[in-house]
PDB file of C-alpha atoms in Angstrom:
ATOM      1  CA  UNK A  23       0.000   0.000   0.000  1.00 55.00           C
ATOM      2  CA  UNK A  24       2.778   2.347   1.216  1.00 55.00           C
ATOM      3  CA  UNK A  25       4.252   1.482  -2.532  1.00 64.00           C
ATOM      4  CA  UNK A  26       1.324   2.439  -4.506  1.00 70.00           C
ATOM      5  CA  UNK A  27       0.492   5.760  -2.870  1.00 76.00           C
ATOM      6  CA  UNK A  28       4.486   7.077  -2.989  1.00 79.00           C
ATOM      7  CA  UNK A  29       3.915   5.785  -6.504  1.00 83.00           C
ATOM      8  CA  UNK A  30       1.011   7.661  -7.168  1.00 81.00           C
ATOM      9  CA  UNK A  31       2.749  10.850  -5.883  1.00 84.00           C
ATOM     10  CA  UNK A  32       5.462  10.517  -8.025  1.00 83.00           C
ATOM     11  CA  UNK A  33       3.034  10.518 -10.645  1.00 80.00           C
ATOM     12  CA  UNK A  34       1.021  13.730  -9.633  1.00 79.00           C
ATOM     13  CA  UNK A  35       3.991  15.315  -9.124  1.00 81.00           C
ATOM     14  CA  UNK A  36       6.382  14.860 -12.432  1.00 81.00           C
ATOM     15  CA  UNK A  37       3.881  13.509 -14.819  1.00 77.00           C
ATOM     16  CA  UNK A  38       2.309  15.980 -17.179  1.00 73.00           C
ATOM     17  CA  UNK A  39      -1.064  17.171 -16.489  1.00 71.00           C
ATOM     18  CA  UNK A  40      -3.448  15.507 -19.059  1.00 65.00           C
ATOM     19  CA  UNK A  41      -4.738  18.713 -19.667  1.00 66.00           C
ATOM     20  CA  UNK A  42      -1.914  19.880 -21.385  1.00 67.00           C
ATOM     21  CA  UNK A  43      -1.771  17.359 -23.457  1.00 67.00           C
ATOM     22  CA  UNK A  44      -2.445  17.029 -27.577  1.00 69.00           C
ATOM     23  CA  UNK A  45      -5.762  16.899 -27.962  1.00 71.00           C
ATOM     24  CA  UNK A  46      -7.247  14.566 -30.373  1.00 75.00           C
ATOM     25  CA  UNK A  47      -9.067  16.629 -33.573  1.00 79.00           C
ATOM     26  CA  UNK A  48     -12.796  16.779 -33.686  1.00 84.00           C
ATOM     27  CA  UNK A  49     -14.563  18.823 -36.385  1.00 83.00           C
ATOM     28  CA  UNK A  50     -17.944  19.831 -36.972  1.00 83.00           C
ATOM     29  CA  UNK A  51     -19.110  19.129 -40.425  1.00 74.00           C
ATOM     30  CA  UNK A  52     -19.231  16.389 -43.065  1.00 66.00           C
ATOM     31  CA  UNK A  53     -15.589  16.088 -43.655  1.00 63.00           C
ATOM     32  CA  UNK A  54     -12.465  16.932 -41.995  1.00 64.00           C
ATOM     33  CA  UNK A  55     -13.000  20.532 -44.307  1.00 70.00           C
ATOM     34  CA  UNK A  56     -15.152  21.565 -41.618  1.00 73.00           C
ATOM     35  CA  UNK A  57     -14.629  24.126 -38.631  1.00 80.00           C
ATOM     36  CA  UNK A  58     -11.786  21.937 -36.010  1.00 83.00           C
ATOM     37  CA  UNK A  59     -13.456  21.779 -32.469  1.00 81.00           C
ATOM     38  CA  UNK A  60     -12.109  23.429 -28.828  1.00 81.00           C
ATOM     39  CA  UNK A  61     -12.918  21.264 -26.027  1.00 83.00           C
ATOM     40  CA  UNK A  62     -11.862  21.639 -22.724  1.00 83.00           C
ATOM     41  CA  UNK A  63     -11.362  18.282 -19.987  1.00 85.00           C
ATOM     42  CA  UNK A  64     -13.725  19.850 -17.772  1.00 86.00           C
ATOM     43  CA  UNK A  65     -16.389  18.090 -16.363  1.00 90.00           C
ATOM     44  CA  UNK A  66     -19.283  20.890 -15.750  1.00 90.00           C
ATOM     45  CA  UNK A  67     -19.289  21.041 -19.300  1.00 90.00           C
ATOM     46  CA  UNK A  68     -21.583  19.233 -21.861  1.00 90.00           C
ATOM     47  CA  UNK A  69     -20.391  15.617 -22.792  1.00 92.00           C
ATOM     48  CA  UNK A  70     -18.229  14.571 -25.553  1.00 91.00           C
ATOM     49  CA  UNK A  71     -16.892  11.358 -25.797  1.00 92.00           C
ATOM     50  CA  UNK A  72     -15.407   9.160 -28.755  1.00 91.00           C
ATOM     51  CA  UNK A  73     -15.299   4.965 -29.212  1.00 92.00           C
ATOM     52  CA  UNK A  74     -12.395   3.841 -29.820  1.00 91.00           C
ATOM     53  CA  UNK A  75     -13.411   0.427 -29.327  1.00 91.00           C
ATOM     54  CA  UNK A  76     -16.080  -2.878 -29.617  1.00 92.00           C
ATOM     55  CA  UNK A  77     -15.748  -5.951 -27.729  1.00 89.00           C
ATOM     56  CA  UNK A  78     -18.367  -8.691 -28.593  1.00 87.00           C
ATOM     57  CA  UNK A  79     -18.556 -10.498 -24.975  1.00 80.00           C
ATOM     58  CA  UNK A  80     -20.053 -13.507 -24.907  1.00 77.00           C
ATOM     59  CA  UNK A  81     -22.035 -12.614 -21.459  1.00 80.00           C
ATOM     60  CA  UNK A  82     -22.008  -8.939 -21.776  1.00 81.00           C
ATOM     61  CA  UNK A  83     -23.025  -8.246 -25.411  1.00 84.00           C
ATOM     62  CA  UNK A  84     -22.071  -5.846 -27.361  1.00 89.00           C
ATOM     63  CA  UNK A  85     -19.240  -3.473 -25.549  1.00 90.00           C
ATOM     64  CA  UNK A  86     -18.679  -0.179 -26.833  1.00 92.00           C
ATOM     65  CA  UNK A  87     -15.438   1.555 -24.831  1.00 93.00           C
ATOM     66  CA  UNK A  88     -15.307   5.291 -24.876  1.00 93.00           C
ATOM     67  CA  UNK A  89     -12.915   7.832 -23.718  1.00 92.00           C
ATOM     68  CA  UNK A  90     -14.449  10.955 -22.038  1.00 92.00           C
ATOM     69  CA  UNK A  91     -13.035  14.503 -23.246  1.00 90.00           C
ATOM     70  CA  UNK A  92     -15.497  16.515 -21.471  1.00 89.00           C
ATOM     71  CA  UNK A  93     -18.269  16.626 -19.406  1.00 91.00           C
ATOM     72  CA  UNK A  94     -19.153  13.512 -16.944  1.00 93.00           C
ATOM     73  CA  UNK A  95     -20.673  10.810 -18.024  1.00 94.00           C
ATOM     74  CA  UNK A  96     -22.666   8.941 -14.562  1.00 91.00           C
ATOM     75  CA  UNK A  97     -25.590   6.147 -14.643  1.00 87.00           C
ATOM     76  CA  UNK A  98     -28.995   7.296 -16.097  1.00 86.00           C
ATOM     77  CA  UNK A  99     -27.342   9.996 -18.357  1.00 90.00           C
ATOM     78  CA  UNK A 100     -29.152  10.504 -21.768  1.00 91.00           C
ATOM     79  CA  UNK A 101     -26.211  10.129 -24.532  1.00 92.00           C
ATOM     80  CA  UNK A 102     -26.678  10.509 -28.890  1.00 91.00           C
ATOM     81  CA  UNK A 103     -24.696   8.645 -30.849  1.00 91.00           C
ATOM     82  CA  UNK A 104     -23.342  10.813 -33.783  1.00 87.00           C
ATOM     83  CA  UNK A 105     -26.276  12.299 -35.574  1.00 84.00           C
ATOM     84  CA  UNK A 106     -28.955   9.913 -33.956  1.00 84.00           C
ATOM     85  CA  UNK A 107     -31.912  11.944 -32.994  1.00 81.00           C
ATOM     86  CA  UNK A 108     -33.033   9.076 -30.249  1.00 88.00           C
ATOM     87  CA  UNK A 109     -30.636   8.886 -26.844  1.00 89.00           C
ATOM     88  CA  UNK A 110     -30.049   5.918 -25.082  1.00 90.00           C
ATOM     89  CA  UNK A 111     -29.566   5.557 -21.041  1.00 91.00           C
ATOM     90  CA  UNK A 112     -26.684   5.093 -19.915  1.00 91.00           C
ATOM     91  CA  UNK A 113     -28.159   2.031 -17.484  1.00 88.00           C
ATOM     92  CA  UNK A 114     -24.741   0.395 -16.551  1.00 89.00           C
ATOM     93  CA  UNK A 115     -21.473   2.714 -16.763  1.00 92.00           C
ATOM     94  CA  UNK A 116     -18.662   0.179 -16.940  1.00 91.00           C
ATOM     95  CA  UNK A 117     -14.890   0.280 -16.103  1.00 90.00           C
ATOM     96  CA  UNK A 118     -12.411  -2.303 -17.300  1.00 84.00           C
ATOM     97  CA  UNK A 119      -9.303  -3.477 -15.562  1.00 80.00           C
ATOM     98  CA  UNK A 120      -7.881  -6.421 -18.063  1.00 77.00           C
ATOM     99  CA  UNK A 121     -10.341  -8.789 -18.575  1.00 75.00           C
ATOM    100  CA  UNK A 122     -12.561  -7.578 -15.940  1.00 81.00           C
ATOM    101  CA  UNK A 123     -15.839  -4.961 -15.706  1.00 84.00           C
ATOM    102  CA  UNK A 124     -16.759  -3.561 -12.851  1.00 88.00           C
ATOM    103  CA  UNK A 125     -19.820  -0.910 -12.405  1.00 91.00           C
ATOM    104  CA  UNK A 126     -18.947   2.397 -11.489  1.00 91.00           C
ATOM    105  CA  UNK A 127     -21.117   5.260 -10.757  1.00 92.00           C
ATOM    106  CA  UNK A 128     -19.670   8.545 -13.013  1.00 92.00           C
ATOM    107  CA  UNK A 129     -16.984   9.242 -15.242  1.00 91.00           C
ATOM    108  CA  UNK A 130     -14.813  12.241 -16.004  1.00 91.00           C
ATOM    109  CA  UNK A 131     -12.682  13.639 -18.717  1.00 89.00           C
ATOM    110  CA  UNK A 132      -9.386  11.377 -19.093  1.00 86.00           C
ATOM    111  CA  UNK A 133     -11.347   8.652 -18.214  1.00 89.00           C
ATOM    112  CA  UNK A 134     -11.543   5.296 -20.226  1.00 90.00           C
ATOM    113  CA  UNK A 135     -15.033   3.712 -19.889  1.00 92.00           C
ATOM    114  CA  UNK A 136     -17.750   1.595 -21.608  1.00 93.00           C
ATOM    115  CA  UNK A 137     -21.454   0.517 -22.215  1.00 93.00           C
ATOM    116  CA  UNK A 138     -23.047  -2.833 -22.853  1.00 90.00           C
ATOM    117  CA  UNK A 139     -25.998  -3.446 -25.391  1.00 88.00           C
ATOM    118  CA  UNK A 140     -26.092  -0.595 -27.395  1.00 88.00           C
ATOM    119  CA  UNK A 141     -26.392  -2.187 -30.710  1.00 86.00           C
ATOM    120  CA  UNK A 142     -26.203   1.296 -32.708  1.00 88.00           C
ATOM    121  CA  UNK A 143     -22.782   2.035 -31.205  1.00 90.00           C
ATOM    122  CA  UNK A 144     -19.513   1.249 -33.375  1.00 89.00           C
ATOM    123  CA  UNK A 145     -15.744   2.066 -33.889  1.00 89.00           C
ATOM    124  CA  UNK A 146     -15.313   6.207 -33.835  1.00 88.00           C
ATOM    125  CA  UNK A 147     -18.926   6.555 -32.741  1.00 89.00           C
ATOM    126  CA  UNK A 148     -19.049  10.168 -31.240  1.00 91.00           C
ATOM    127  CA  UNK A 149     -20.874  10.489 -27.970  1.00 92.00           C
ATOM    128  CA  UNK A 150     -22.407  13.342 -26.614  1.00 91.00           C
ATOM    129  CA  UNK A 151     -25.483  14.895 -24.818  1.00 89.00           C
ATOM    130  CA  UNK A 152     -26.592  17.807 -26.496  1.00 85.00           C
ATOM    131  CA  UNK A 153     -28.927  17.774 -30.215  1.00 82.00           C
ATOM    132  CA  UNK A 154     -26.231  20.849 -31.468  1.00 82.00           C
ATOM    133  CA  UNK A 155     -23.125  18.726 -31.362  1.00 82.00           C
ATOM    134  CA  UNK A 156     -24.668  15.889 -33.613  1.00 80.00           C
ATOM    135  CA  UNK A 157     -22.292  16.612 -36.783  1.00 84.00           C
ATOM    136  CA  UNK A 158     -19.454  16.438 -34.876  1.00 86.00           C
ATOM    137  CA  UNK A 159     -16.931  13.793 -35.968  1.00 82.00           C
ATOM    138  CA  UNK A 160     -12.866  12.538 -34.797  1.00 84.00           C
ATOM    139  CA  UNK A 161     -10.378  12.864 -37.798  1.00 82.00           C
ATOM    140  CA  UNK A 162     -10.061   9.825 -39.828  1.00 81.00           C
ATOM    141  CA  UNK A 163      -7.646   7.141 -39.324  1.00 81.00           C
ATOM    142  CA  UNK A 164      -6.056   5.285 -41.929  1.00 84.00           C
ATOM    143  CA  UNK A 165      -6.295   2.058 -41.269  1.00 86.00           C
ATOM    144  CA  UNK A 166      -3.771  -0.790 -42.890  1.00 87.00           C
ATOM    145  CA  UNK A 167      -4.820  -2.187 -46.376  1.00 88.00           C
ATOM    146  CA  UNK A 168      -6.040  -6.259 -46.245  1.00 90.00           C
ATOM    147  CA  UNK A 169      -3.562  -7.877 -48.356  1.00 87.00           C
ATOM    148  CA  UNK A 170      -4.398 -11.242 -47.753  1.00 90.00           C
ATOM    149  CA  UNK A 171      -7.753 -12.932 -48.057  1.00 91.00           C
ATOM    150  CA  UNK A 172      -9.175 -16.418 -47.486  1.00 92.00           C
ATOM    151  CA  UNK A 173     -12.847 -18.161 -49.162  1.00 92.00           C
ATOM    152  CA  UNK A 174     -14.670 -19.609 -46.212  1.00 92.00           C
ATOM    153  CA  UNK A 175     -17.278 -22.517 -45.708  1.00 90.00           C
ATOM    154  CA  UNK A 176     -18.675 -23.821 -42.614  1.00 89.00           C
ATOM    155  CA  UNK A 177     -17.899 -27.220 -42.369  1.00 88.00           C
ATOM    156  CA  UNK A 178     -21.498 -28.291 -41.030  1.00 85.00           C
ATOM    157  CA  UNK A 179     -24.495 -27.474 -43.035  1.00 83.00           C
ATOM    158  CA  UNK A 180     -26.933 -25.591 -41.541  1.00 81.00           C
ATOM    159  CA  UNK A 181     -23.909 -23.397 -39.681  1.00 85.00           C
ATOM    160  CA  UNK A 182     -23.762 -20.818 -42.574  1.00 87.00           C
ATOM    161  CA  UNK A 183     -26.413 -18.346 -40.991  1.00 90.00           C
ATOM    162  CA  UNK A 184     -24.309 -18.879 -37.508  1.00 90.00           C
ATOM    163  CA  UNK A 185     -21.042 -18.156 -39.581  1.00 91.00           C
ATOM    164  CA  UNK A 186     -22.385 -15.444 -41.296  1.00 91.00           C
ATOM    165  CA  UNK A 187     -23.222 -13.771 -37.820  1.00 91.00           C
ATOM    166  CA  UNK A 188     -20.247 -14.577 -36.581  1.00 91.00           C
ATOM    167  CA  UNK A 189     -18.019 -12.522 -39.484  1.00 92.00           C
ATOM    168  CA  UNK A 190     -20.171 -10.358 -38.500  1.00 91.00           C
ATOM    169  CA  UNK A 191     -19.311  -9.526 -34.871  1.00 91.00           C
ATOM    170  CA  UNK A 192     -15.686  -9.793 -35.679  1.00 92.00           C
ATOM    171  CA  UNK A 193     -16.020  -7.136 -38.267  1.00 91.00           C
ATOM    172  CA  UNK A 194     -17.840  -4.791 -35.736  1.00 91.00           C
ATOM    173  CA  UNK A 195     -14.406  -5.478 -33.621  1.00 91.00           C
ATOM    174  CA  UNK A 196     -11.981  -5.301 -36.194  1.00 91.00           C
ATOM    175  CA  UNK A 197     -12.298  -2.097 -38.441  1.00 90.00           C
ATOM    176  CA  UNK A 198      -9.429  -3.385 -40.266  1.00 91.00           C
ATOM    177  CA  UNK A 199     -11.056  -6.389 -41.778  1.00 92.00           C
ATOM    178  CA  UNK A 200     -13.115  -6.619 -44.739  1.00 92.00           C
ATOM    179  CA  UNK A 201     -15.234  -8.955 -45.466  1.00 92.00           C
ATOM    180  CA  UNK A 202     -16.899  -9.863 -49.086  1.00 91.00           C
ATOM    181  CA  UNK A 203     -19.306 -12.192 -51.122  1.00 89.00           C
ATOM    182  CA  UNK A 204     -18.318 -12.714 -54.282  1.00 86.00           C
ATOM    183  CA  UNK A 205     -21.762 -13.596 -56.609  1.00 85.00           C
ATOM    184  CA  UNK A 206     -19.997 -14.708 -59.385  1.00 83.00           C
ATOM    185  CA  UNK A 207     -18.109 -17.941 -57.495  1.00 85.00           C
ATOM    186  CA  UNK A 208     -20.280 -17.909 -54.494  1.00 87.00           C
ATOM    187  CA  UNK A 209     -17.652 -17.431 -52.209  1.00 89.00           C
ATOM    188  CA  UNK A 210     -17.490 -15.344 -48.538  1.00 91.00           C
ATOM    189  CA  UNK A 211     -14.125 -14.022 -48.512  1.00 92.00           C
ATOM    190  CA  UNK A 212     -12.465 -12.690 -45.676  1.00 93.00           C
ATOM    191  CA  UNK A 213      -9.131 -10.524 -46.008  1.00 93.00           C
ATOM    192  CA  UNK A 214      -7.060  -9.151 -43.497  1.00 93.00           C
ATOM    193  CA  UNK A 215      -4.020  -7.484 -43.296  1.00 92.00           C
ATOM    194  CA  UNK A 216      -1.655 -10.474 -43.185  1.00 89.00           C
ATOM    195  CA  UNK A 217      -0.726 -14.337 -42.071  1.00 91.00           C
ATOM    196  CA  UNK A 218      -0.766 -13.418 -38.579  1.00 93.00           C
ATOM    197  CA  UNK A 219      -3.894 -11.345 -38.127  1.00 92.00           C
ATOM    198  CA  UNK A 220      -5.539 -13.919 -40.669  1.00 93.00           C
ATOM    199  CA  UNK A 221      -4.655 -16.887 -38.467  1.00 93.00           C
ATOM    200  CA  UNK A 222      -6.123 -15.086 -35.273  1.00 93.00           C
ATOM    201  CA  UNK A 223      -9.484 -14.289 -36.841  1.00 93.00           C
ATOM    202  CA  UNK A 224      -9.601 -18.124 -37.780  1.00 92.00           C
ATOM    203  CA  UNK A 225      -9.237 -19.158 -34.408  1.00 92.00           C
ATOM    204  CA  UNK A 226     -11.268 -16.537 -33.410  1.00 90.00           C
ATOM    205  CA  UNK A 227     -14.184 -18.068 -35.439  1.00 90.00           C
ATOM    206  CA  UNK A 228     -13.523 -21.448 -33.985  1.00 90.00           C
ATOM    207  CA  UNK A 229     -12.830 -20.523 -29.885  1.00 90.00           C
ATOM    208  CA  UNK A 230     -14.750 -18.100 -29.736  1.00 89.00           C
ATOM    209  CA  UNK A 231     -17.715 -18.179 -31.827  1.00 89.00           C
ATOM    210  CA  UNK A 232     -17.722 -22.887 -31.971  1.00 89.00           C
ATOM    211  CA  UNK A 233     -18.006 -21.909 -35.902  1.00 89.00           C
ATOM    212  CA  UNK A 234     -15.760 -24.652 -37.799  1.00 90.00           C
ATOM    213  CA  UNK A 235     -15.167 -23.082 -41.019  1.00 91.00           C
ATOM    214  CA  UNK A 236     -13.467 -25.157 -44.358  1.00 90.00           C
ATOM    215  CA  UNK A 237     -10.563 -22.665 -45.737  1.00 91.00           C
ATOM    216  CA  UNK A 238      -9.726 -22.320 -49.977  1.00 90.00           C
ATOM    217  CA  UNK A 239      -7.655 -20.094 -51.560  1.00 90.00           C
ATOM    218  CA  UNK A 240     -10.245 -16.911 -53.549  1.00 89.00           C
ATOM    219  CA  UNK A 241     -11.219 -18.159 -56.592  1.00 86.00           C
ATOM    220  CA  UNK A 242     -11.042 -15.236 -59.836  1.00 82.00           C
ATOM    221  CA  UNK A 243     -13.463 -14.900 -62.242  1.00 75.00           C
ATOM    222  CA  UNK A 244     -11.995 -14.592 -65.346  1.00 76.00           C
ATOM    223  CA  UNK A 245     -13.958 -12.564 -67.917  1.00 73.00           C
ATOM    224  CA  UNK A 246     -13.793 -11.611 -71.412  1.00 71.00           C
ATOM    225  CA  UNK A 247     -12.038  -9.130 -73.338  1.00 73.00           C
ATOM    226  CA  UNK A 248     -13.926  -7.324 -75.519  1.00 70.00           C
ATOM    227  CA  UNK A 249     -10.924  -6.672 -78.495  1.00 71.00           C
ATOM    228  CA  UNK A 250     -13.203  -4.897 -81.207  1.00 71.00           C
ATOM    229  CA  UNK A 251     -17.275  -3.280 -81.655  1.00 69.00           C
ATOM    230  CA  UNK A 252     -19.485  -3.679 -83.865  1.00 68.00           C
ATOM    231  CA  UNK A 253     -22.016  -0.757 -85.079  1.00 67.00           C
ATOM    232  CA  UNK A 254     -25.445  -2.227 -85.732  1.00 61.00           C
ATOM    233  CA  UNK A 255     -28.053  -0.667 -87.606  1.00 63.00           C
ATOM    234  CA  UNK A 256     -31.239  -2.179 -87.629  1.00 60.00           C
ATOM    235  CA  UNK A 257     -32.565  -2.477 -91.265  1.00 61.00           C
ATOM    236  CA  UNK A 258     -35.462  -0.517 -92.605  1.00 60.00           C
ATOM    237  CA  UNK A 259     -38.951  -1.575 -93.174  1.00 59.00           C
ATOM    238  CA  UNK A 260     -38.393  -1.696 -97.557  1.00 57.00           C
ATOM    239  CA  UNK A 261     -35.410  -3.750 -96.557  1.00 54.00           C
ATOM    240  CA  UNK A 262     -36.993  -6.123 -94.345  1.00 51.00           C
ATOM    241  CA  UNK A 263     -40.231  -6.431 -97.029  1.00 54.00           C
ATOM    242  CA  UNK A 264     -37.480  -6.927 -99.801  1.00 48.00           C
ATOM    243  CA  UNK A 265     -35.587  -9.566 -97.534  1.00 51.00           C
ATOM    244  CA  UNK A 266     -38.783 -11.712 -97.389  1.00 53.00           C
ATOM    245  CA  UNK A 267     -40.000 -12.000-100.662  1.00 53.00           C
ATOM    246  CA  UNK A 268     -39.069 -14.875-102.755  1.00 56.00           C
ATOM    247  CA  UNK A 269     -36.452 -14.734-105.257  1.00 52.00           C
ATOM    248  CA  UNK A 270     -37.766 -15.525-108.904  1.00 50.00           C
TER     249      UNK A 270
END
C-alpha cells in the first residue's frame, strides 16, 4: 500500500497534467474541411466522448469503450450517438481493468469507460449529450490495407447463418477487416491485413464463436475481353419487305 500511494505521488507530481496534453481533432461538419473543435477536460461542461473500441462479450453483449473529453458521463445519463436523434440511457457505466468490468457510478474527462448493449454504437462513434453537437466527428484514421484474403465454408451445413453472424461480430471489432461475397463464385471471402492477423481471426471463429469453417484459396473470375465493336443498324422496313419475298 505504502508502494502504490508514494507511486502515485510521483506521478502527480512529475507527470504531465493531461490537460496539457495534444488533444485529439474533432470537427464539426461532413468532412475533416469543416470548422476543427475546442474542447476543454472539464467536467461541468456538456459531454463529448469518442469509441475507440467494440468488444463482442459472450455474457455482456455488445461493448462499446469510450474515452471521455469533457463533461461527466454517470448512470442514467441521456447520450446521442453521432447524428442519432433518439438517446439511449446510460443504465450500466462500466470500467475495465484487463479482462474484468466492474460498475462504477460517473466518469470524467481522461477517463476510459464503456457501455453494454447498445447495438447502434460502433468504432469512432461520437458520444455526446446535447442535439447541437450531432455533426461532430474525430479525424479519420487510416487504417492498414487487407492484403491477404481467405474463401470460407462452414464445415457443417446448416452453420452458414451462424457463420455469417459470426463474421459479423468480428467485423464490428476489427475495423481493419473486410469482409466480401463474391456472386460470381459464391464465395465469402475474408481478407485481413496479413498471415498473422488472418490466423487469429480463424481461431477466433472457432474458440470463440464454436463456428468450424473449411478454408480455400479466392477463386477469380476470369472474364472476357472485348478486343473490337461492332455498329449495328437495324434495317429498314423496304429492306426487311425486300428480304422476305421470294427470289424468282
Amino acid at each position: 500500500m505504502f508502494l502504490k500511494r508514494g507511486l502515485m505521488e510521483v506521478f502527480c507530481k512529475l507527470l504531465p497534467s493531461p490537460a496539457e496534453g495534444n488533444p485529439p481533432d474533432f470537427f464539426r461538419g461532413d468532412d475533416e474541411s469543416g470548422d476543427p473543435i475546442h474542447f476543454d477536460p472539464d467536467p461541468g461542461k456538456r459531454i463529448l466522448a469518442h469509441t475507440f473500441k467494440v468488444n463482442i462479450d459472450p455474457f455482456i453483449g455488445r461493448l462499446g469503450v469510450f474515452r471521455i473529453h469533457q463533461g461527466t458521463v454517470s448512470k442514467d445519463s441521456q447520450l446521442c450517438i453521432g447524428d442519432a436523434r433518439r438517446p439511449f440511457r446510460v443504465s450500466h457505466l462500466l470500467k475495465l481493468q484487463g479482462g474484468e468490468t466492474r460498475e462504477i457510478d460517473a466518469g470524467v474527462p481522461g477517463d476510459i469507460c464503456a457501455v453494454a448493449k447498445v447495438d447502434d454504437i460502433e468504432f469512432k462513434s461520437v458520444l455526446h449529450d446535447a442535439q447541437d453537437d450531432s455533426e461532430i466527428h474525430p479525424r479519420s484514421i487510416q487504417l492498414p490495407t487487407p492484403m491477404q484474403g481467405v474463401a470460407l465454408k462452414a464445415k457443417s451445413r446448416g452453420q452458414e447463418q451462424k457463420l455469417s453472424d459470426a463474421l459479423s461480430k468480428l467485423r464490428a471489432e476489427d475495423p481493419s477487416l473486410v469482409i466480401e461475397h463474391n456472386h460470381a463464385q459464391n464465395q465469402t471471402i475474408m481478407r485481413a491485413v496479413g498471415d498473422l492477423h488472418l490466423r487469429f481471426l480463424l481461431e477466433g471463429l472457432s474458440e470463440r464463436f464454436n463456428v468450424e469453417v473449411e478454408t480455400s484459396p479466392p477463386k477469380i473470375a476470369y472474364l472476357e475481353t472485348i478486343q473490337a465493336c461492332l455498329l449495328y443498324t437495324s434495317p429498314s422496313p423496304r429492306d426487311a419487305t425486300l428480304s422476305r419475298m421470294p427470289s424468282s
